[in-house]
Short mmCIF file of C-alpha atoms in Angstrom, two decimals:
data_model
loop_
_atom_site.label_atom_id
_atom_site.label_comp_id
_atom_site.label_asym_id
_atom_site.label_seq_id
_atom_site.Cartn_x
_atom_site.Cartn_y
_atom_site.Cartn_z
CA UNK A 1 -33.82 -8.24 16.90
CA UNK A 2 -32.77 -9.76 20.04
CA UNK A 3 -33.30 -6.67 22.54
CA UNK A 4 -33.81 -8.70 25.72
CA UNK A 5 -30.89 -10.43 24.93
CA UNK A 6 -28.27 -7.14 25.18
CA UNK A 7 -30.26 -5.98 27.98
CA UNK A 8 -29.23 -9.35 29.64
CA UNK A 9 -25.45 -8.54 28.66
CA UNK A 10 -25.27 -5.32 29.86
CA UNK A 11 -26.97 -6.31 33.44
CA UNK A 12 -24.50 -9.23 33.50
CA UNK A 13 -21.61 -7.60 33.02
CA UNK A 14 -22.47 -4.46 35.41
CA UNK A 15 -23.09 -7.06 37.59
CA UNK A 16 -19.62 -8.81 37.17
CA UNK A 17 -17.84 -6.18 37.20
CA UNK A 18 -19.14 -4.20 40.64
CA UNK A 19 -18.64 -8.26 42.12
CA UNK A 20 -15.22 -9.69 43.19
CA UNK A 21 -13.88 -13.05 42.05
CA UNK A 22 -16.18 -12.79 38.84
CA UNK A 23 -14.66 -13.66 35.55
CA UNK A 24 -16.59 -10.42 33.96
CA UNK A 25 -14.39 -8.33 36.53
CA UNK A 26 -11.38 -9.28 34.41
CA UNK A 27 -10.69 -9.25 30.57
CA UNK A 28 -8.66 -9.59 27.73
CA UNK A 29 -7.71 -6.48 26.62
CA UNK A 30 -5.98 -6.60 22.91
CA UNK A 31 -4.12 -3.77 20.90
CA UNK A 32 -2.40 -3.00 18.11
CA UNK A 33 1.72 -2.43 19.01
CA UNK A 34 4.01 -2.11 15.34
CA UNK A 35 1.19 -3.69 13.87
CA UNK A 36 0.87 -7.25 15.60
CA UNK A 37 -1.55 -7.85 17.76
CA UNK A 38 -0.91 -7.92 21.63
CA UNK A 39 -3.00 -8.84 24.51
CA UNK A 40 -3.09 -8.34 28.46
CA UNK A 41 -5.55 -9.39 31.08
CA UNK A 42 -7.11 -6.39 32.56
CA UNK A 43 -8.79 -5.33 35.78
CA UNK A 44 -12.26 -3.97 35.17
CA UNK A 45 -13.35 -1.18 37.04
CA UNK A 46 -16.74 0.22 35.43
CA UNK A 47 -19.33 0.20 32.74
CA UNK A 48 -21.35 3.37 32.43
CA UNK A 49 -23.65 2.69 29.04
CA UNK A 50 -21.26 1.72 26.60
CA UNK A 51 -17.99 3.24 28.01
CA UNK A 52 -15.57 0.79 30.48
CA UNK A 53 -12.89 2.08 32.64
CA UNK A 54 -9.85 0.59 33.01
CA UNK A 55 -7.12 1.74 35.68
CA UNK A 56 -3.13 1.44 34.24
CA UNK A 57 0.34 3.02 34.65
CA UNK A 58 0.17 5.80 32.30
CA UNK A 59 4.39 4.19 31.54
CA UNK A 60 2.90 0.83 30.43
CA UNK A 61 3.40 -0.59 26.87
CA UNK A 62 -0.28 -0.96 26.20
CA UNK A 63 -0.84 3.10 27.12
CA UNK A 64 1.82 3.81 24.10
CA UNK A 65 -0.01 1.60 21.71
CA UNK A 66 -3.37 3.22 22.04
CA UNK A 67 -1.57 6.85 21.84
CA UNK A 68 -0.27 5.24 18.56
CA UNK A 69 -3.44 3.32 17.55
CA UNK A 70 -6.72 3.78 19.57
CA UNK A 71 -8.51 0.62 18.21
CA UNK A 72 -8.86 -2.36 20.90
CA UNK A 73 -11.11 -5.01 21.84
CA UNK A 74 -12.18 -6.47 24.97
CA UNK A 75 -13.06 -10.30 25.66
CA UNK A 76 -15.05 -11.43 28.76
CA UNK A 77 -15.44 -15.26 29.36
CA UNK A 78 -17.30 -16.85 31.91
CA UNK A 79 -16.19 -20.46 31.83
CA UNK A 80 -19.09 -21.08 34.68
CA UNK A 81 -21.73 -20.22 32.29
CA UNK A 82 -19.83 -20.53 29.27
CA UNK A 83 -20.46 -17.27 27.94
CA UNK A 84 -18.38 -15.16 25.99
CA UNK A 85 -18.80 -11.46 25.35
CA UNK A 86 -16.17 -9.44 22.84
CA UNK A 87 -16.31 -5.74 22.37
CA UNK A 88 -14.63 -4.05 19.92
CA UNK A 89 -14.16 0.25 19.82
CA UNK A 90 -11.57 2.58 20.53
CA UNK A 91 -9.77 4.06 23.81
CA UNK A 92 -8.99 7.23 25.11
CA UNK A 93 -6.46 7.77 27.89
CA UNK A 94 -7.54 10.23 30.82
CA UNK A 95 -4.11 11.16 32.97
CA UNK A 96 -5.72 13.20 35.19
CA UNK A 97 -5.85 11.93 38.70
CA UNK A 98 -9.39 12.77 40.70
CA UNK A 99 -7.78 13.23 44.55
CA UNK A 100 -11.60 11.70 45.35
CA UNK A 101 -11.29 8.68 42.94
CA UNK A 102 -6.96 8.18 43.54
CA UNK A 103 -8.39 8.25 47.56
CA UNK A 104 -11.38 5.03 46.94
CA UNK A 105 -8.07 2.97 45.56
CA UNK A 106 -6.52 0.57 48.78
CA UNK A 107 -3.33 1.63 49.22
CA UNK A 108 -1.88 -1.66 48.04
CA UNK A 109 -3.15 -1.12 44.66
CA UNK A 110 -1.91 2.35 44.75
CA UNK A 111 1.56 1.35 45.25
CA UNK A 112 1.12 -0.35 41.53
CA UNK A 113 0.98 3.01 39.92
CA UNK A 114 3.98 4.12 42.18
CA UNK A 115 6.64 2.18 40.99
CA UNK A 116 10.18 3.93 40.64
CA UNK A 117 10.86 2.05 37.59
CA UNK A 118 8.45 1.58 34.51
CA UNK A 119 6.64 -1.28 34.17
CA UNK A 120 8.17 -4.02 31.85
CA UNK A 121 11.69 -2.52 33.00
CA UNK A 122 14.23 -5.52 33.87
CA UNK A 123 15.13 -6.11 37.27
CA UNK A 124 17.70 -8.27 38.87
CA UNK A 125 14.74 -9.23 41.28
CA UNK A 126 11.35 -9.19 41.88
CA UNK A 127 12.08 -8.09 45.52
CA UNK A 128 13.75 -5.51 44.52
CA UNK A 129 11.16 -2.99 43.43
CA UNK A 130 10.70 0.20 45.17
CA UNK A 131 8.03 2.44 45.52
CA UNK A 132 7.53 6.49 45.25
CA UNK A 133 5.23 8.36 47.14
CA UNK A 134 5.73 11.78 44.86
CA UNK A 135 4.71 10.55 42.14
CA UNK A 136 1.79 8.71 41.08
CA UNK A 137 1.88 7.54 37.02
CA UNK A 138 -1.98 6.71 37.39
CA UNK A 139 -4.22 6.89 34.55
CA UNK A 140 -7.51 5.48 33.04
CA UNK A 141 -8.14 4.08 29.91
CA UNK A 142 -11.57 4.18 28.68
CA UNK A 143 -12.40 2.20 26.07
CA UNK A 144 -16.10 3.25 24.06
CA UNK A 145 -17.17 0.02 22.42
CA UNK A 146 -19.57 0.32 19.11
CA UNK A 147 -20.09 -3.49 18.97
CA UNK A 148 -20.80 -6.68 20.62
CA UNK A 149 -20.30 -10.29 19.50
CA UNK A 150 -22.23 -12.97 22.06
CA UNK A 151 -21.47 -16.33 22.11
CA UNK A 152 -23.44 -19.02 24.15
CA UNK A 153 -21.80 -22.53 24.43
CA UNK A 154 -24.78 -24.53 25.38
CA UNK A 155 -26.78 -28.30 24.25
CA UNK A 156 -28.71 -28.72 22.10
CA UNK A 157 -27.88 -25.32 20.27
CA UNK A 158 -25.04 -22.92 20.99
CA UNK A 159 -26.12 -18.90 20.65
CA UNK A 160 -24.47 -16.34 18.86
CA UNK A 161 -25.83 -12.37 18.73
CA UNK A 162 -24.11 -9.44 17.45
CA UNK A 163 -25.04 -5.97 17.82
CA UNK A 164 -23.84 -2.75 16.69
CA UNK A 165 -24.72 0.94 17.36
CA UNK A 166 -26.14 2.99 14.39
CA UNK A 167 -28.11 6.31 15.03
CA UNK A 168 -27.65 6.20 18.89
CA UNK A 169 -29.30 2.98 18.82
CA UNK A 170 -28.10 -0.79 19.53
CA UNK A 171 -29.71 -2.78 16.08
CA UNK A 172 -28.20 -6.63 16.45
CA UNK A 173 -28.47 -10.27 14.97
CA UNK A 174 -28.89 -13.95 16.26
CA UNK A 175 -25.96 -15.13 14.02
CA UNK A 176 -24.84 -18.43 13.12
CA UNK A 177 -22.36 -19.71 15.80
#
């Protein structure tokens, strides 16, 4: 079983993820919405074991699918490295809003879960949006993945490893790619 190898993926993508401008910080989040798949790139605020948080207006489309269906999957590319990581698992939505966390946000990305209109609602223009102090519609997602599919795009031989947990315990594959 290759162990060091999702030791390596976990380090990298804690690493990526606590370190601006790196293409593990952001991801392609997909869901399920009336049964066709849908996907949104996704800010990527933190990995603790196998749990990632992801910060959202609680009003957004993609908050409403996972209510309706919690499965969702997660893609990381690094197009440096040409790596690719996709998790798969299922989401839970958290709406309640730590004063201590809401206060480490910069006030310019607060004002994105302060909008007075919902996002994906049409506007005559995109100067025209307005802000509420009141209220804030912030909310995590956190989405528990259960497995991992690596790909490695790399001469002379590309690597693939998937890994899934069973028992508490990670058990994976070198695959074919």
């Amino acid at each position: 079983m290759p162990t060091q190898l999702l030791t390596t993926i976990f380090k990298d993508l804690s690493t990526g993820i606590k370190t601006a401008k790196h293409p593990y910080r952001y991801a392609c989040l997909s869901s399920i919405s009336q049964k066709k798949p849908t996907q949104r790139m996704v800010v990527v605020r933190e990995i603790e074991e196998n749990t990632i948080t992801i910060y959202t207006d609680s009003r957004t489309k993609k908050v409403a699918d996972f209510k309706q269906n919690p499965n969702a999957s997660l893609l990381f590319f690094d197009y440096i490295q040409m790596k690719q990581i996709q998790l798969n698992g299922m989401i839970s939505i958290d709406n309640t809003t730590d004063p201590n966390e809401w206060n480490t946000i910069s006030e310019k990305a607060q004002r994105d879960y302060t909008t007075h209109l919902a996002p994906g609602s049409r506007i005559d223009d995109p100067k025209n949006v307005t802000y509420q102090k009141d209220t804030i519609y912030f909310c995590k997602l956190l989405f528990t993945f259960t497995t991992v599919d690596y790909l490695e795009i790399k001469k002379p031989q590309h690597i693939r490893a998937t890994y899934s947990i069973k028992n508490n315990n990670w058990e994976g594959n070198y695959v074919v790619p």
